[in-house]
Amino acid sequence: KPTGKFHVVDAPAGSGKTYTAIGWTVQQAARDKQKIFFVFKSIELLQQAQRDVCAIDKKFQYGVPINGIHSRMFEQFENDFSVGSTLADHLKQADHRTGEILMITEAAFINLSHWPNRWMWTCICDEIPSIAPSDKLNIPDNHHLLTDFVELREDKEGFSEVRPTQEGKAVLAGYAENPKHDQVSAVLSSMARHIVSPYFETYVRTHQYERVKSNSGEAGSKQLEMFSLLQPSLFGSGKSRQFQERSGQYCEVVDRFKQVILMGAGFQNSLLGMIWPHLDLQFELFEPITKELRYTQHDCGDRLKIGFLFETDWSKSFRGKVCIKGGLENTNLNIFLDTIQSEFYGLVRIW
């Protein structure tokens, strides 16, 4: 199991988490020669942050190397370059004696199977990572493109873990990477990526999986659905290893990042905040960034009124269900719309 401590910056939207973290990062890279990388949910957020970093660095004339690696860098090169290989090459050439700021997307981070010399780097996640993706495919006639290359292990409480067979690893990796942009592989890519990734555990409902394989049951009940859970090993295994320097001296390094800082709003209510603390991991507030935020909680809650229209789960059938109100038949959707119109009559509103 990975060991170590995770730092958290937990504050509402608009509190300045990203900009404050950028300011702290530039100082660390310039003054203490730290190597720090940001993980962003999207390329747009990455590019905005990169502009902010460059502006701060230029203002104070630090001269810190600032690099962003993302897919839009390679659009004109077709299949000759990839984010994964470019990122891997960049990390292999990294020099621990110089400071640097690197920016990548969450997808690039998770899809990189090996991060060399983790101990050199501090990781800052701009948002709390998504740890529980699910994939659903309606492939009753072509499930063999996946099921022929996986096996189930340990049926517990109706769920089984999905693992690639020895022969299936290369096939599933091909779907996941899809270097030729094959359209069929593109459909299978997400599910295959989670199965072969060293950072995910993937599960199926056992009876549902067997029903798909055996081609039994009604047509609408043959969807192949998989549930994955991101493991903390994404940030390092925590295992130590020894190596000998050129001087002959033996050194020991631990496979983990120097620091991991997770930023976001409502950390304790996120899936990561609810699940990972039960995996023998420690989380504590990261004061150097938190203390510089505009605020850490909203103090205007008394100005907000939240009303609930219904308590049942929303669905298409529930939306179209006919009910009687005031002696007249009407659908739930029209009843809800009438209620909203009545509540906000004459007021500015957002749909």
Coordinates of C-alpha atoms in Angstrom, one line a residue:
K1 CA 0.0 0.0 0.0
P2 CA 1.2 3.5 -0.6
T3 CA 2.0 5.4 2.5
G4 CA 2.6 9.0 3.3
K5 CA 0.6 12.2 3.9
F6 CA -1.7 14.1 1.6
H7 CA -2.2 17.8 2.0
V8 CA -5.6 19.4 1.3
V9 CA -6.7 22.9 0.4
D10 CA -10.4 22.9 1.0
A11 CA -12.2 26.1 0.2
P12 CA -15.3 27.2 -1.9
A13 CA -15.2 28.3 -5.5
G14 CA -13.9 31.9 -5.9
S15 CA -11.6 31.8 -2.9
G16 CA -8.6 32.0 -5.1
K17 CA -7.2 28.4 -4.7
T18 CA -5.6 28.1 -8.1
Y19 CA -4.1 31.6 -8.3
T20 CA -2.8 31.4 -4.7
A21 CA -1.2 28.0 -5.4
I22 CA 0.4 29.5 -8.6
G23 CA 2.0 32.3 -6.6
W24 CA 3.3 29.8 -4.0
T25 CA 4.6 27.5 -6.7
V26 CA 6.5 30.2 -8.6
Q27 CA 8.3 31.2 -5.4
Q28 CA 9.1 27.5 -4.5
A29 CA 10.5 26.8 -8.0
A30 CA 12.5 30.1 -8.1
R31 CA 13.8 30.3 -4.6
D32 CA 14.2 26.6 -3.6
K33 CA 14.7 25.0 -7.0
Q34 CA 11.6 22.9 -6.5
K35 CA 10.1 20.8 -9.3
I36 CA 6.3 21.1 -9.1
F37 CA 3.5 19.9 -11.5
F38 CA -0.1 20.9 -11.6
V39 CA -2.9 18.5 -12.7
F40 CA -5.9 20.1 -14.3
K41 CA -9.3 18.8 -15.3
S42 CA -9.3 20.4 -18.8
I43 CA -6.9 21.9 -21.3
E44 CA -8.7 25.2 -21.0
L45 CA -8.0 25.5 -17.3
L46 CA -4.4 24.4 -17.9
Q47 CA -3.8 27.1 -20.5
Q48 CA -5.3 29.8 -18.3
A49 CA -3.1 28.8 -15.4
Q50 CA -0.1 28.7 -17.6
R51 CA -0.7 32.3 -18.7
D52 CA -1.0 33.3 -15.0
V53 CA 2.2 31.5 -14.1
C54 CA 4.1 33.1 -17.0
A55 CA 2.8 36.6 -16.0
I56 CA 3.9 36.2 -12.4
D57 CA 7.3 34.8 -13.5
K58 CA 7.8 37.7 -15.9
K59 CA 6.7 40.3 -13.4
F60 CA 9.4 39.2 -10.8
Q61 CA 11.9 38.1 -13.5
Y62 CA 12.4 34.7 -11.9
G63 CA 13.2 32.9 -15.1
V64 CA 11.6 29.6 -13.9
P65 CA 11.1 27.0 -16.7
I66 CA 7.4 26.6 -17.3
N67 CA 6.1 23.8 -19.4
G68 CA 2.6 22.7 -20.4
I69 CA 2.0 19.3 -22.1
H70 CA -1.4 18.5 -23.6
S71 CA -3.0 17.1 -26.7
R72 CA -3.6 20.4 -28.6
M73 CA 0.2 20.7 -28.9
F74 CA 0.2 17.8 -31.4
E75 CA -2.9 18.5 -33.5
Q76 CA -0.9 19.4 -36.6
F77 CA 1.4 16.4 -36.3
E78 CA -1.3 13.7 -36.7
N79 CA 0.0 10.4 -35.3
D80 CA 3.7 11.3 -35.0
F81 CA 3.5 12.5 -31.4
S82 CA 1.5 11.7 -28.3
V83 CA 1.0 13.3 -24.9
G84 CA 2.1 10.2 -23.0
S85 CA 5.4 9.7 -24.8
T86 CA 6.3 13.4 -24.7
L87 CA 5.5 13.6 -21.0
A88 CA 7.6 10.4 -20.3
D89 CA 10.5 11.8 -22.3
H90 CA 10.3 15.1 -20.4
L91 CA 10.3 13.5 -17.0
K92 CA 13.3 11.2 -17.9
Q93 CA 15.3 14.3 -18.7
A94 CA 14.3 16.3 -15.6
D95 CA 17.2 17.6 -13.5
H96 CA 16.6 17.7 -9.7
R97 CA 19.1 20.6 -9.4
T98 CA 16.8 23.0 -11.2
G99 CA 13.4 24.4 -10.4
E100 CA 10.5 23.8 -12.8
I101 CA 6.7 24.2 -13.2
L102 CA 5.0 21.6 -15.3
M103 CA 1.3 21.5 -16.2
I104 CA -0.7 18.5 -17.4
T105 CA -4.3 17.3 -17.5
E106 CA -5.8 14.7 -15.2
A107 CA -6.2 12.3 -18.1
A108 CA -2.5 12.5 -19.0
F109 CA -1.5 12.0 -15.3
I110 CA -3.7 8.9 -14.8
N111 CA -2.7 7.4 -18.2
L112 CA 1.0 7.6 -17.6
S113 CA 1.9 4.1 -16.3
H114 CA 5.2 5.1 -14.7
W115 CA 6.4 8.5 -13.3
P116 CA 10.2 8.3 -13.1
N117 CA 11.9 9.9 -10.0
R118 CA 8.7 10.8 -8.2
W119 CA 10.7 12.0 -5.2
M120 CA 11.8 15.0 -7.2
W121 CA 8.3 16.3 -7.7
T122 CA 5.5 18.0 -5.8
C123 CA 2.1 17.3 -7.2
I124 CA -0.8 19.8 -7.0
C125 CA -4.2 18.7 -8.1
D126 CA -6.2 21.8 -9.1
E127 CA -9.4 19.8 -8.3
I128 CA -10.2 16.7 -6.3
P129 CA -9.5 13.7 -8.6
S130 CA -12.5 11.7 -9.8
I131 CA -11.9 8.3 -8.3
A132 CA -15.0 6.3 -9.3
P133 CA -15.6 6.3 -13.1
S134 CA -18.1 3.9 -14.6
D135 CA -18.5 2.6 -18.2
K136 CA -21.6 1.2 -19.8
L137 CA -21.7 -0.3 -23.3
N138 CA -24.6 -1.9 -25.1
I139 CA -22.7 -4.5 -27.1
P140 CA -24.7 -7.8 -26.8
D141 CA -23.4 -9.0 -30.2
N142 CA -19.8 -7.8 -29.8
H143 CA -19.0 -8.2 -26.1
H144 CA -16.4 -10.8 -27.1
L145 CA -14.2 -7.9 -28.1
L146 CA -13.7 -7.3 -24.4
T147 CA -14.9 -10.4 -22.6
D148 CA -12.6 -12.8 -24.5
F149 CA -9.6 -11.0 -22.9
V150 CA -10.6 -10.6 -19.3
E151 CA -11.3 -12.9 -16.3
L152 CA -13.3 -12.4 -13.1
R153 CA -11.9 -12.8 -9.7
E154 CA -13.4 -13.1 -6.2
D155 CA -17.1 -12.8 -6.4
K156 CA -18.1 -10.8 -3.3
E157 CA -21.6 -9.6 -2.5
G158 CA -22.5 -9.9 -6.1
F159 CA -19.5 -8.1 -7.5
S160 CA -16.4 -9.5 -9.2
E161 CA -13.1 -7.8 -10.0
V162 CA -12.2 -7.7 -13.7
R163 CA -8.6 -8.5 -14.6
P164 CA -7.0 -8.8 -18.1
T165 CA -5.8 -12.3 -19.1
Q166 CA -2.2 -12.7 -19.9
E167 CA -2.9 -12.8 -23.6
G168 CA -5.5 -10.0 -23.3
K169 CA -3.2 -7.3 -21.8
A170 CA -1.8 -6.3 -25.2
V171 CA -5.2 -6.4 -26.9
L172 CA -6.8 -4.2 -24.3
A173 CA -3.8 -1.8 -24.2
G174 CA -4.3 -1.5 -28.0
Y175 CA -7.9 -0.5 -27.5
A176 CA -6.9 2.0 -24.8
E177 CA -4.1 3.7 -26.7
N178 CA -5.9 3.5 -30.1
P179 CA -2.9 5.0 -32.0
K180 CA -4.6 4.6 -35.4
H181 CA -7.9 6.3 -34.2
D182 CA -10.0 3.2 -35.0
Q183 CA -13.6 4.0 -34.4
V184 CA -14.4 0.6 -32.8
S185 CA -11.4 0.8 -30.5
A186 CA -12.6 4.3 -29.6
V187 CA -15.8 2.9 -28.2
L188 CA -14.0 0.3 -26.1
S189 CA -11.1 2.6 -25.1
S190 CA -12.4 3.9 -21.8
M191 CA -13.4 0.5 -20.4
A192 CA -10.2 -1.1 -21.7
R193 CA -8.1 1.6 -20.1
H194 CA -9.6 1.1 -16.7
I195 CA -9.1 -2.6 -16.9
V196 CA -5.4 -2.5 -17.8
S197 CA -4.4 0.5 -15.7
P198 CA -2.2 -0.2 -12.7
Y199 CA -4.1 2.5 -10.8
F200 CA -7.6 1.3 -11.1
E201 CA -9.5 -1.7 -9.7
T202 CA -12.5 -2.5 -11.9
Y203 CA -15.6 -4.5 -11.0
V204 CA -18.8 -5.8 -12.6
R205 CA -22.1 -7.1 -11.2
T206 CA -21.4 -10.8 -11.6
H207 CA -24.9 -11.8 -12.7
Q208 CA -25.1 -9.0 -15.2
Y209 CA -21.7 -9.9 -16.7
E210 CA -22.7 -13.5 -17.0
R211 CA -26.0 -12.6 -18.5
V212 CA -24.2 -10.6 -21.3
K213 CA -21.8 -13.4 -22.0
S214 CA -24.5 -16.1 -22.1
N215 CA -26.8 -13.9 -24.2
S216 CA -29.7 -14.5 -21.8
G217 CA -32.4 -12.2 -20.6
E218 CA -34.2 -9.4 -22.4
A219 CA -32.5 -7.3 -25.0
G220 CA -32.5 -4.2 -22.8
S221 CA -30.8 -6.0 -19.9
K222 CA -27.7 -7.0 -21.7
Q223 CA -25.6 -3.9 -21.2
L224 CA -22.0 -4.4 -20.1
E225 CA -21.3 -2.1 -17.1
M226 CA -18.1 -1.8 -15.2
F227 CA -17.3 0.2 -12.1
S228 CA -13.7 1.4 -11.4
L229 CA -12.0 2.8 -8.3
L230 CA -8.9 4.9 -8.5
Q231 CA -6.2 3.7 -6.1
P232 CA -3.8 5.9 -4.1
S233 CA -0.9 4.1 -5.8
L234 CA -1.4 6.8 -8.5
F235 CA 0.8 9.0 -6.3
G236 CA 3.4 6.3 -5.6
S237 CA 3.6 2.8 -4.1
G238 CA 5.5 3.9 -1.0
K239 CA 8.1 1.2 -1.7
S240 CA 11.8 2.1 -1.1
R241 CA 14.7 1.1 -3.3
Q242 CA 18.5 1.6 -3.1
F243 CA 20.8 2.7 -5.8
Q244 CA 24.5 3.5 -6.1
E245 CA 25.7 6.9 -7.1
R246 CA 28.7 7.5 -9.3
S247 CA 30.7 8.3 -6.2
G248 CA 30.0 4.8 -4.9
Q249 CA 27.7 6.0 -2.2
Y250 CA 24.5 4.1 -1.7
C251 CA 21.2 6.1 -1.5
E252 CA 17.6 5.1 -0.8
V253 CA 14.6 6.7 -2.4
V254 CA 10.9 6.1 -1.8
D255 CA 8.4 5.8 -4.6
R256 CA 6.2 8.7 -3.7
F257 CA 6.0 12.4 -4.6
K258 CA 7.7 14.9 -2.4
Q259 CA 4.3 16.4 -1.6
V260 CA 0.8 15.8 -2.8
I261 CA -1.6 18.8 -2.5
L262 CA -5.3 18.2 -3.3
M263 CA -7.4 21.3 -3.9
G264 CA -11.1 21.6 -4.1
A265 CA -14.4 22.5 -2.4
G266 CA -16.1 20.2 0.0
F267 CA -13.2 17.7 0.3
Q268 CA -14.9 15.7 3.1
N269 CA -18.0 15.3 1.0
S270 CA -16.1 14.1 -2.1
L271 CA -15.8 10.4 -2.9
L272 CA -12.0 10.6 -2.4
G273 CA -12.5 12.3 0.9
M274 CA -15.0 9.6 2.1
I275 CA -13.1 6.5 0.7
W276 CA -9.4 7.1 0.8
P277 CA -9.1 7.9 4.6
H278 CA -10.1 4.3 5.2
L279 CA -7.1 3.1 3.2
D280 CA -4.6 4.0 6.0
L281 CA -3.9 7.4 4.5
Q282 CA -3.4 10.7 6.3
F283 CA -4.9 14.0 5.2
E284 CA -4.1 17.4 6.7
L285 CA -4.7 21.1 5.8
F286 CA -2.0 22.7 3.7
E287 CA -1.5 26.0 5.5
P288 CA 1.0 27.8 3.2
I289 CA -1.8 28.1 0.5
T290 CA -4.9 28.0 2.7
K291 CA -3.8 31.0 4.9
E292 CA -3.5 33.2 1.8
L293 CA -7.0 32.5 0.4
R294 CA -9.7 35.2 0.2
Y295 CA -11.9 33.0 2.4
T296 CA -12.4 29.4 3.4
Q297 CA -16.1 29.3 3.7
H298 CA -19.1 31.3 2.5
D299 CA -20.8 33.4 5.2
C300 CA -24.0 34.3 3.2
G301 CA -25.9 31.1 3.6
D302 CA -28.8 32.8 5.4
R303 CA -29.5 34.7 2.1
L304 CA -30.1 31.5 0.2
K305 CA -33.3 29.5 0.2
I306 CA -33.3 26.0 -1.3
G307 CA -36.7 24.5 -2.2
F308 CA -37.3 20.8 -3.2
L309 CA -39.9 19.9 -5.7
F310 CA -39.8 16.1 -5.2
E311 CA -37.9 13.4 -3.4
T312 CA -38.0 10.5 -5.8
D313 CA -35.4 9.8 -8.4
W314 CA -35.8 11.7 -11.7
S315 CA -36.4 9.7 -14.8
K316 CA -38.1 9.9 -18.2
S317 CA -40.9 7.7 -17.0
F318 CA -41.4 9.8 -13.8
R319 CA -41.3 13.0 -15.9
G320 CA -44.1 11.8 -18.1
K321 CA -46.2 10.1 -15.4
V322 CA -49.8 11.5 -15.3
C323 CA -51.1 12.7 -11.9
I324 CA -54.2 14.4 -10.7
K325 CA -53.9 17.9 -9.2
G326 CA -56.9 20.1 -8.6
G327 CA -59.1 17.6 -10.2
L328 CA -57.2 17.8 -13.5
E329 CA -54.8 15.3 -15.1
N330 CA -51.3 16.5 -15.9
T331 CA -47.8 15.2 -16.2
N332 CA -45.3 15.6 -13.4
L333 CA -43.2 17.8 -15.7
N334 CA -46.0 20.3 -16.3
I335 CA -46.9 20.2 -12.6
F336 CA -43.3 21.1 -11.7
L337 CA -43.2 23.9 -14.3
D338 CA -46.5 25.4 -13.1
T339 CA -45.1 25.3 -9.5
I340 CA -42.0 27.1 -10.5
Q341 CA -43.9 29.7 -12.4
S342 CA -46.1 30.3 -9.4
E343 CA -43.2 30.5 -7.0
F344 CA -41.1 32.9 -9.1
Y345 CA -43.9 34.9 -10.8
G346 CA -42.6 38.3 -11.8
L347 CA -39.0 37.6 -10.6
V348 CA -35.8 37.2 -12.5
R349 CA -34.9 33.5 -12.6
I350 CA -32.4 31.2 -14.1
W351 CA -33.5 27.9 -15.7

